[in-house]
């Protein structure tokens, strides 16, 4: 009998992705993982704070236009394509109220589906979720 046979394992099924950075590669990886989790019938929360807020802004495509164009030429989903996929698969997109101010943005700068909340609300909503930080 192996150790895995004798020890009950508990894995978190759902994921909360914390976006703290505006680095394109980190955001793309986060969106790819989130889309994969959703495709596997996992619940996903995206919580953006600080510079990560930019990923949920209406004008985000202009920030990473060069990187997105390169991905499209390689046949890889762009950041906007992935964000649209997250929305179509019912990911919950949340933005930190303080992070929004820190990024110099307002609620009007965000995509319509993004919800502005405080950190305590995020912690309540993501209780029991596997937290992954980008």
MMTF fields as JSON, N, C-alpha, C and O atoms, coordinates in Angstrom:
{
  "mmtfVersion": "1.0.0",
  "mmtfProducer": "UNKNOWN",
  "numBonds": 535,
  "numAtoms": 536,
  "numGroups": 134,
  "numChains": 1,
  "numModels": 1,
  "chainsPerModel": [1],
  "groupsPerChain": [134],
  "chainIdList": ["A"],
  "bondAtomList": [4, 2, 8, 6, 12, 10, 16, 14, 20, 18, 24, 22, 28, 26, 32, 30, 36, 34, 40, 38, 44, 42, 48, 46, 52, 50, 56, 54, 60, 58, 64, 62, 68, 66, 72, 70, 76, 74, 80, 78, 84, 82, 88, 86, 92, 90, 96, 94, 100, 98, 104, 102, 108, 106, 112, 110, 116, 114, 120, 118, 124, 122, 128, 126, 132, 130, 136, 134, 140, 138, 144, 142, 148, 146, 152, 150, 156, 154, 160, 158, 164, 162, 168, 166, 172, 170, 176, 174, 180, 178, 184, 182, 188, 186, 192, 190, 196, 194, 200, 198, 204, 202, 208, 206, 212, 210, 216, 214, 220, 218, 224, 222, 228, 226, 232, 230, 236, 234, 240, 238, 244, 242, 248, 246, 252, 250, 256, 254, 260, 258, 264, 262, 268, 266, 272, 270, 276, 274, 280, 278, 284, 282, 288, 286, 292, 290, 296, 294, 300, 298, 304, 302, 308, 306, 312, 310, 316, 314, 320, 318, 324, 322, 328, 326, 332, 330, 336, 334, 340, 338, 344, 342, 348, 346, 352, 350, 356, 354, 360, 358, 364, 362, 368, 366, 372, 370, 376, 374, 380, 378, 384, 382, 388, 386, 392, 390, 396, 394, 400, 398, 404, 402, 408, 406, 412, 410, 416, 414, 420, 418, 424, 422, 428, 426, 432, 430, 436, 434, 440, 438, 444, 442, 448, 446, 452, 450, 456, 454, 460, 458, 464, 462, 468, 466, 472, 470, 476, 474, 480, 478, 484, 482, 488, 486, 492, 490, 496, 494, 500, 498, 504, 502, 508, 506, 512, 510, 516, 514, 520, 518, 524, 522, 528, 526, 532, 530],
  "bondOrderList": [1, 1, 1, 1, 1, 1, 1, 1, 1, 1, 1, 1, 1, 1, 1, 1, 1, 1, 1, 1, 1, 1, 1, 1, 1, 1, 1, 1, 1, 1, 1, 1, 1, 1, 1, 1, 1, 1, 1, 1, 1, 1, 1, 1, 1, 1, 1, 1, 1, 1, 1, 1, 1, 1, 1, 1, 1, 1, 1, 1, 1, 1, 1, 1, 1, 1, 1, 1, 1, 1, 1, 1, 1, 1, 1, 1, 1, 1, 1, 1, 1, 1, 1, 1, 1, 1, 1, 1, 1, 1, 1, 1, 1, 1, 1, 1, 1, 1, 1, 1, 1, 1, 1, 1, 1, 1, 1, 1, 1, 1, 1, 1, 1, 1, 1, 1, 1, 1, 1, 1, 1, 1, 1, 1, 1, 1, 1, 1, 1, 1, 1, 1, 1],
  "groupList": [{"groupName": "UNK", "atomNameList": ["N", "CA", "C", "O"], "elementList": ["N", "C", "C", "O"], "formalChargeList": [0, 0, 0, 0], "bondAtomList": [1, 0, 2, 1, 3, 2], "bondOrderList": [1, 1, 2], "singleLetterCode": "X", "chemCompType": "L-PEPTIDE LINKING"}],
  "groupTypeList": [0, 0, 0, 0, 0, 0, 0, 0, 0, 0, 0, 0, 0, 0, 0, 0, 0, 0, 0, 0, 0, 0, 0, 0, 0, 0, 0, 0, 0, 0, 0, 0, 0, 0, 0, 0, 0, 0, 0, 0, 0, 0, 0, 0, 0, 0, 0, 0, 0, 0, 0, 0, 0, 0, 0, 0, 0, 0, 0, 0, 0, 0, 0, 0, 0, 0, 0, 0, 0, 0, 0, 0, 0, 0, 0, 0, 0, 0, 0, 0, 0, 0, 0, 0, 0, 0, 0, 0, 0, 0, 0, 0, 0, 0, 0, 0, 0, 0, 0, 0, 0, 0, 0, 0, 0, 0, 0, 0, 0, 0, 0, 0, 0, 0, 0, 0, 0, 0, 0, 0, 0, 0, 0, 0, 0, 0, 0, 0, 0, 0, 0, 0, 0, 0],
  "groupIdList": [1, 2, 3, 4, 5, 6, 7, 8, 9, 10, 11, 12, 13, 14, 15, 16, 17, 18, 19, 20, 21, 22, 23, 24, 25, 26, 27, 28, 29, 30, 31, 32, 33, 34, 35, 36, 37, 38, 39, 40, 41, 42, 43, 44, 45, 46, 47, 48, 49, 50, 51, 52, 53, 54, 55, 56, 57, 58, 59, 60, 61, 62, 63, 64, 65, 66, 67, 68, 69, 70, 71, 72, 73, 74, 75, 76, 77, 78, 79, 80, 81, 82, 83, 84, 85, 86, 87, 88, 89, 90, 91, 92, 93, 94, 95, 96, 97, 98, 99, 100, 101, 102, 103, 104, 105, 106, 107, 108, 109, 110, 111, 112, 113, 114, 115, 116, 117, 118, 119, 120, 121, 122, 123, 124, 125, 126, 127, 128, 129, 130, 131, 132, 133, 134],
  "secStructList": [7, 7, 2, 2, 2, 2, 1, 7, 7, 7, 7, 7, 7, 1, 3, 3, 3, 3, 3, 7, 7, 7, 7, 2, 2, 2, 2, 2, 2, 2, 2, 2, 2, 2, 2, 2, 2, 2, 2, 6, 6, 7, 7, 3, 3, 3, 3, 3, 7, 4, 4, 4, 4, 4, 4, 4, 5, 6, 6, 2, 2, 2, 2, 6, 2, 2, 2, 2, 2, 2, 2, 2, 2, 6, 6, 7, 7, 7, 2, 2, 2, 2, 2, 2, 2, 2, 2, 2, 6, 6, 7, 3, 3, 3, 3, 3, 2, 2, 2, 2, 2, 2, 6, 6, 7, 7, 4, 4, 4, 5, 7, 6, 6, 7, 3, 3, 3, 7, 2, 2, 2, 2, 2, 2, 2, 6, 6, 6, 1, 3, 3, 3, 3, 7],
  "xCoordList": [0.842, 0.0, 0.895, 1.85, 0.573, 1.375, 0.842, -0.272, 1.656, 1.266, -0.014, -0.853, -0.178, -1.377, -2.628, -3.733, -2.463, -3.618, -4.091, -5.279, -3.187, -3.53, -3.849, -4.47, -3.439, -3.656, -4.709, -4.557, -5.758, -6.787, -6.243, -5.755, -6.324, -5.819, -6.989, -8.033, -6.784, -7.792, -7.157, -6.153, -7.743, -7.251, -8.33, -9.514, -7.909, -8.857, -9.253, -8.403, -10.532, -11.037, -11.084, -10.867, -11.359, -11.581, -10.37, -9.589, -10.233, -9.036, -9.377, -10.335, -8.575, -8.616, -7.257, -6.228, -7.264, -6.028, -5.896, -6.783, -4.802, -4.512, -3.542, -2.388, -4.001, -3.168, -2.603, -3.337, -1.299, -0.638, 0.298, 0.808, 0.527, 1.555, 0.949, -0.042, 1.533, 1.061, 1.983, 1.881, 2.877, 3.756, 2.921, 2.168, 3.061, 2.248, 2.353, 1.337, 3.558, 3.744, 3.068, 2.501, 3.124, 2.472, 0.951, 0.264, 0.433, -1.014, -1.495, -2.541, -0.736, -1.117, -1.144, -2.074, -0.125, -0.09, -1.28, -1.888, -1.613, -2.76, -4.052, -4.859, -4.254, -5.478, -5.527, -6.599, -4.377, -4.337, -4.717, -5.533, -4.13, -4.449, -5.912, -6.577, -6.404, -7.8, -8.745, -9.726, -8.458, -9.301, -9.264, -10.284, -8.097, -7.975, -8.794, -9.495, -8.704, -9.471, -10.971, -11.707, -11.417, -12.838, -13.274, -14.363, -12.417, -12.731, -12.816, -13.438, -12.188, -12.226, -13.319, -13.293, -14.273, -15.409, -15.012, -15.649, -13.973, -13.581, -14.111, -14.236, -14.414, -14.805, -13.548, -12.525, -13.631, -12.477, -12.891, -13.899, -12.075, -12.171, -10.859, -9.778, -10.961, -9.799, -9.919, -10.926, -8.894, -8.892, -7.664, -6.531, -7.897, -6.803, -6.598, -7.553, -5.331, -4.972, -3.712, -2.955, -3.481, -2.297, -2.209, -3.224, -1.002, -0.842, -1.633, -1.914, -1.991, -2.784, -4.157, -4.778, -4.633, -5.932, -5.999, -7.065, -4.863, -4.838, -5.356, -5.872, -5.23, -5.697, -7.215, -7.745, -7.913, -9.375, -9.931, -11.112, -9.06, -9.49, -9.912, -9.422, -10.822, -11.334, -10.212, -10.232, -9.253, -8.196, -6.948, -5.873, -7.071, -5.886, -5.204, -3.989, -5.954, -5.362, -4.268, -3.3, -4.408, -3.395, -2.105, -1.034, -2.192, -1.0, -0.067, 1.154, -0.638, 0.152, -0.063, -0.069, -0.236, -0.534, 0.569, 0.273, 1.815, 2.941, 2.983, 3.152, 2.829, 2.873, 1.7, 1.868, 0.515, -0.669, -0.529, -0.901, 0.006, 0.191, 1.154, 0.927, 2.225, 3.188, 2.522, 2.727, 1.733, 1.032, 0.079, 0.025, -0.665, -1.623, -0.899, -1.398, 0.278, 1.05, 1.542, 1.768, 1.708, 2.157, 0.981, 1.183, -0.233, -1.41, -1.771, -2.414, -1.355, -1.626, -2.699, -2.706, -3.582, -4.651, -4.066, -3.141, -4.614, -4.17, -4.782, -5.676, -4.292, -4.815, -6.304, -7.088, -6.687, -8.108, -8.964, -10.077, -8.458, -9.189, -9.395, -10.48, -8.344, -8.453, -9.42, -10.201, -9.365, -10.29, -11.727, -12.603, -11.973, -13.316, -13.725, -14.879, -12.777, -13.065, -13.413, -14.332, -12.688, -12.985, -14.406, -15.135, -14.787, -16.138, -17.186, -18.231, -16.92, -17.904, -18.07, -19.093, -17.045, -17.122, -17.439, -17.261, -17.904, -18.404, -17.353, -17.634, -16.153, -15.188, -15.703, -16.344, -15.423, -15.807, -14.606, -13.551, -14.755, -13.666, -13.863, -14.827, -12.926, -13.016, -11.811, -10.704, -12.033, -10.969, -10.94, -11.97, -9.742, -9.54, -9.768, -9.197, -10.595, -10.895, -9.636, -9.444, -8.786, -7.537, -6.591, -5.951, -6.5, -5.642, -6.063, -5.221, -7.351, -7.875, -7.358, -6.913, -7.42, -6.901, -5.385, -4.853, -4.713, -3.255, -2.82, -1.782, -3.617, -3.312, -3.745, -3.528, -4.353, -4.803, -6.021, -6.228, -6.834, -8.017, -9.276, -9.216, -10.416, -11.715, -12.556, -12.163, -13.702, -14.611, -15.006, -15.28, -15.036, -15.389, -14.343, -14.652, -13.112, -12.042, -12.129, -11.497, -12.902, -12.953, -13.927, -14.843, -13.705, -14.69, -15.981, -15.955, -17.075, -18.392, -18.57, -19.232, -17.992, -18.198, -17.377, -17.629, -16.411, -15.561, -16.308, -17.012, -16.135, -16.804, -15.753, -14.783, -15.936, -15.002, -15.414, -16.558, -14.444, -14.699, -13.487, -12.44, -13.641, -12.531, -11.864, -12.407, -10.685, -9.951, -10.694, -10.64, -11.387, -12.124, -13.168, -13.367, -13.824, -14.813, -14.143, -14.664, -12.985, -12.256, -11.894, -12.059, -11.41, -11.036, -12.245, -12.131, -13.383, -14.602, -15.013, -15.324, -15.013, -15.441, -14.513, -14.96, -13.225, -12.252, -11.91, -11.004, -12.613, -12.365, -12.534, -13.565, -11.552, -11.611, -11.075, -10.949, -10.763, -10.183, -8.663, -8.063, -8.057, -6.604, -6.191, -6.644, -5.341, -4.915, -3.61, -2.633, -3.606, -2.412, -2.142, -3.024, -0.916, -0.57, 0.301, 1.269, -0.063, 0.714, 1.044, 1.697],
  "yCoordList": [-1.173, 0.0, 1.247, 1.337, 2.192, 3.412, 4.453, 4.346, 5.443, 6.521, 7.211, 7.574, 7.397, 8.062, 7.23, 7.769, 5.914, 5.058, 5.211, 5.059, 5.504, 5.535, 6.934, 7.077, 7.951, 9.323, 9.968, 10.037, 10.431, 11.121, 12.473, 13.243, 12.76, 14.029, 14.962, 14.55, 16.228, 17.236, 18.301, 18.909, 18.519, 19.536, 20.584, 20.265, 21.839, 22.901, 22.774, 22.592, 22.872, 22.702, 24.031, 24.07, 25.098, 26.393, 27.303, 27.107, 28.301, 29.132, 30.618, 31.094, 31.33, 32.781, 33.278, 32.967, 34.043, 34.584, 36.039, 36.854, 36.352, 37.696, 38.351, 37.934, 39.37, 40.084, 41.331, 42.28, 41.329, 42.446, 43.222, 44.274, 42.719, 43.242, 43.529, 42.908, 44.455, 44.743, 44.138, 44.486, 43.242, 42.575, 41.69, 40.832, 41.903, 41.185, 39.674, 38.979, 39.163, 37.716, 37.111, 36.021, 37.797, 37.307, 37.328, 36.382, 38.414, 38.506, 37.449, 36.833, 37.242, 36.244, 34.855, 34.082, 34.542, 33.237, 33.084, 32.016, 34.141, 34.094, 33.836, 33.001, 34.549, 34.381, 32.998, 32.399, 32.481, 31.136, 30.089, 29.208, 30.185, 29.239, 29.347, 28.336, 30.568, 30.773, 30.177, 29.523, 30.399, 29.842, 28.315, 27.661, 27.757, 26.305, 25.756, 24.756, 26.412, 25.98, 26.034, 25.11, 27.107, 27.228, 26.128, 25.57, 25.819, 24.757, 23.393, 22.466, 23.283, 22.038, 22.092, 21.328, 23.003, 23.164, 23.579, 23.176, 24.374, 24.946, 26.377, 27.038, 26.842, 28.242, 29.088, 28.665, 30.3, 31.188, 32.595, 33.133, 33.168, 34.578, 35.227, 34.723, 36.338, 37.162, 38.412, 39.117, 38.685, 39.883, 40.701, 40.278, 41.876, 42.741, 43.869, 44.492, 44.118, 45.211, 45.883, 45.28, 47.123, 47.858, 47.878, 48.059, 47.693, 47.707, 46.609, 46.736, 45.55, 44.483, 44.937, 44.301, 46.04, 46.615, 46.909, 46.823, 47.253, 47.624, 46.508, 46.784, 45.265, 44.133, 44.105, 43.454, 44.803, 44.813, 46.174, 46.464, 46.997, 48.3, 48.187, 47.335, 49.057, 49.066, 49.243, 48.595, 50.096, 50.424, 49.557, 49.943, 48.406, 47.581, 47.105, 46.906, 46.922, 46.415, 47.343, 46.88, 48.635, 49.574, 49.474, 49.815, 49.015, 48.895, 47.795, 47.932, 46.707, 45.541, 45.199, 44.03, 46.225, 46.025, 45.224, 44.3, 45.569, 44.877, 43.396, 42.524, 43.12, 41.744, 40.927, 39.775, 41.529, 40.837, 40.53, 39.45, 41.482, 41.274, 40.104, 39.282, 40.036, 38.944, 37.596, 36.626, 37.537, 36.294, 35.875, 34.702, 36.828, 36.533, 35.959, 35.03, 36.505, 35.988, 34.566, 33.802, 34.212, 32.869, 31.903, 30.729, 32.4, 31.56, 31.313, 30.314, 32.229, 32.113, 33.141, 34.254, 32.77, 33.675, 34.945, 34.884, 36.079, 37.355, 37.574, 36.839, 38.583, 38.894, 39.249, 38.796, 40.05, 40.407, 39.195, 39.061, 38.313, 37.087, 36.235, 35.702, 36.117, 35.331, 35.971, 35.277, 37.292, 37.983, 37.753, 37.527, 37.81, 37.532, 36.089, 35.827, 35.157, 33.752, 33.594, 32.852, 34.284, 34.219, 34.689, 34.079, 35.765, 36.292, 35.324, 35.137, 34.711, 33.793, 32.524, 31.845, 32.208, 31.014, 31.374, 30.555, 32.592, 33.05, 33.214, 32.97, 33.624, 34.008, 35.275, 36.111, 35.403, 36.619, 37.548, 37.197, 38.737, 39.702, 40.813, 41.576, 40.881, 41.824, 42.749, 42.35, 43.977, 44.972, 45.561, 45.937, 45.63, 46.203, 47.714, 48.421, 48.181, 49.613, 50.447, 51.456, 50.04, 50.759, 50.636, 51.612, 49.438, 49.221, 50.068, 50.519, 50.283, 51.119, 52.547, 53.157, 53.067, 54.418, 54.468, 55.421, 53.434, 53.369, 53.383, 53.951, 52.758, 52.731, 54.016, 54.163, 54.94, 56.194, 56.034, 56.817, 55.016, 54.733, 54.89, 54.974, 54.927, 54.958, 53.807, 53.126, 53.601, 52.561, 52.726, 51.742, 53.959, 54.229, 53.694, 53.48, 53.475, 52.959, 51.443, 50.894, 50.778, 49.318, 48.777, 49.472, 47.519, 46.862, 46.722, 46.674, 46.659, 46.659, 45.529, 45.714, 44.377, 43.197, 43.201, 42.389, 44.09, 44.144, 44.807, 45.801, 44.233, 44.719, 45.244, 44.546, 46.451, 47.045, 46.626, 46.812, 46.054, 45.584, 45.898, 46.311, 45.702, 45.849, 44.513, 43.458, 44.571, 43.329, 42.391, 41.178, 42.893, 41.959, 41.148, 39.965, 41.777, 41.067, 39.994, 38.886, 40.321, 39.316, 38.127, 36.98, 38.379, 37.279, 36.416, 35.192, 37.033, 36.264, 35.429, 34.245, 36.049, 35.352, 34.202, 33.195, 34.349, 33.351, 32.339, 31.525, 32.378, 31.399, 29.985, 29.678, 29.143, 27.787, 27.637, 26.518, 28.737, 28.688, 28.579, 29.027, 27.995, 27.978, 29.356, 29.778, 30.059, 31.41, 31.334, 30.749, 31.939, 31.999, 33.463, 34.176, 33.904, 35.311, 35.536, 34.814, 36.541, 36.959, 38.422, 38.981],
  "zCoordList": [0.0, 0.0, 0.0, 0.771, -0.867, -0.942, 0.03, 0.542, 0.263, 1.185, 0.71, 1.535, -0.592, -1.099, -0.881, -0.842, -0.738, -0.455, 0.987, 1.27, 1.881, 3.298, 3.813, 4.866, 3.094, 3.537, 2.649, 1.429, 3.268, 2.493, 2.066, 2.894, 0.783, 0.265, -0.017, -0.522, 0.323, 0.039, -0.842, -0.471, -1.996, -2.909, -3.087, -3.192, -3.121, -3.414, -4.88, -5.752, -5.132, -6.496, -7.238, -8.449, -6.542, -7.165, -6.946, -6.016, -7.822, -7.815, -7.722, -8.332, -6.952, -6.9, -7.371, -6.771, -8.435, -9.0, -8.57, -8.823, -7.932, -7.443, -8.419, -8.521, -9.134, -10.103, -9.434, -9.156, -9.175, -8.482, -9.395, -9.01, -10.587, -11.472, -12.84, -13.225, -13.565, -14.919, -15.978, -17.154, -15.573, -16.519, -17.448, -16.988, -18.735, -19.72, -19.575, -19.591, -19.435, -19.361, -18.134, -18.213, -17.023, -15.801, -15.961, -15.573, -16.536, -16.745, -17.733, -17.529, -18.794, -19.787, -19.152, -19.382, -18.355, -17.678, -16.739, -16.676, -16.012, -15.096, -15.855, -15.445, -16.961, -17.742, -18.387, -18.477, -18.839, -19.425, -18.374, -18.642, -17.191, -16.121, -15.705, -15.479, -15.606, -15.22, -16.263, -15.909, -17.538, -18.601, -18.579, -18.795, -18.32, -18.232, -17.072, -17.219, -15.921, -14.745, -15.036, -14.69, -15.666, -16.004, -16.967, -16.831, -17.941, -18.893, -18.208, -18.726, -17.043, -16.26, -15.185, -14.22, -15.368, -14.453, -13.041, -12.068, -12.935, -11.652, -11.592, -12.623, -10.417, -10.249, -10.194, -9.655, -10.76, -10.793, -10.386, -10.844, -9.51, -9.159, -9.589, -9.283, -10.292, -10.618, -9.754, -9.811, -8.956, -8.107, -8.47, -8.237, -9.043, -9.483, -8.482, -8.018, -8.158, -7.27, -7.787, -8.547, -7.383, -7.83, -9.346, -10.02, -9.899, -11.362, -12.077, -13.269, -11.38, -11.983, -12.439, -13.291, -11.872, -12.238, -13.738, -14.347, -14.32, -15.741, -16.641, -17.724, -16.218, -17.027, -17.163, -18.063, -16.28, -16.329, -16.757, -16.568, -17.336, -17.85, -19.313, -20.055, -19.703, -21.082, -22.111, -23.157, -21.83, -22.78, -22.629, -23.09, -21.999, -21.742, -23.024, -23.033, -24.089, -25.334, -25.848, -26.451, -25.617, -26.102, -25.29, -25.793, -24.048, -23.201, -23.684, -23.606, -24.182, -24.577, -26.049, -26.433, -26.857, -28.277, -28.981, -29.739, -28.74, -29.386, -28.984, -29.837, -27.696, -27.205, -27.739, -28.141, -27.74, -28.257, -29.747, -30.206, -30.485, -31.925, -32.168, -33.056, -31.375, -31.512, -31.212, -31.942, -30.147, -29.813, -30.927, -31.296, -31.456, -32.526, -33.739, -34.375, -34.068, -35.207, -34.938, -35.876, -33.677, -33.306, -33.105, -32.795, -33.282, -33.11, -31.654, -31.33, -30.77, -29.332, -28.966, -29.493, -28.082, -27.651, -27.028, -26.218, -27.417, -26.869, -25.486, -25.066, -24.797, -23.473, -23.536, -22.702, -24.517, -24.659, -24.998, -24.489, -25.848, -26.192, -24.944, -24.714, -24.148, -22.918, -21.93, -21.28, -21.818, -20.906, -21.343, -20.508, -22.641, -23.166, -22.856, -22.517, -22.973, -22.665, -21.192, -20.848, -20.324, -18.891, -18.622, -17.84, -19.268, -19.083, -19.62, -18.997, -20.764, -21.351, -20.517, -20.605, -19.7, -18.847, -17.396, -16.495, -17.179, -15.878, -14.785, -13.612, -15.161, -14.131, -13.457, -14.092, -12.202, -11.485, -11.486, -10.957, -12.078, -12.197, -11.177, -11.235, -10.246, -9.135, -9.122, -9.485, -8.706, -8.643, -7.241, -6.682, -6.692, -5.364, -5.406, -6.236, -4.511, -4.458, -4.255, -4.935, -3.337, -3.077, -4.263, -4.653, -4.84, -6.003, -7.189, -7.964, -7.331, -8.407, -8.264, -9.236, -7.049, -6.788, -6.997, -7.566, -6.53, -6.659, -8.124, -8.463, -8.986, -10.414, -11.123, -12.326, -10.386, -10.973, -11.857, -12.784, -11.573, -12.381, -11.536, -10.31, -12.221, -11.554, -12.089, -13.036, -11.483, -11.943, -13.406, -14.093, -13.88, -15.28, -16.252, -17.424, -15.791, -16.645, -16.838, -17.74, -16.001, -16.009, -17.053, -17.493, -17.438, -18.286, -17.473, -16.243, -18.165, -17.52, -16.505, -15.484, -16.774, -15.932, -14.645, -13.755, -14.531, -13.334, -12.185, -12.364, -11.011, -9.806, -8.828, -8.531, -8.333, -7.38, -5.967, -5.552, -5.239, -3.875, -3.002, -3.5, -1.719, -0.788, -0.53, -0.857, 0.06, 0.344, 1.286, 1.083, 2.309, 3.164, 2.39, 2.667, 1.433, 0.621, -0.222, -0.351, -0.799, -1.571, -0.692, -1.109, 0.5, 1.394, 1.741, 1.816, 1.951, 2.221, 1.011, 1.144, -0.169, -1.386, -1.763, -2.313, -1.469, -1.903, -0.808, -0.986, 0.31, 1.377, 0.814, 0.215, 0.999, 0.491, -0.931, -1.427, -1.581, -2.919, -2.824, -1.847, -3.823, -3.949, -4.458, -5.522, -3.717, -4.099, -4.858, -4.39, -6.05, -6.897, -7.214, -7.692, -6.945, -7.1, -8.345, -8.58, -9.126, -10.293, -10.175, -11.056]
}
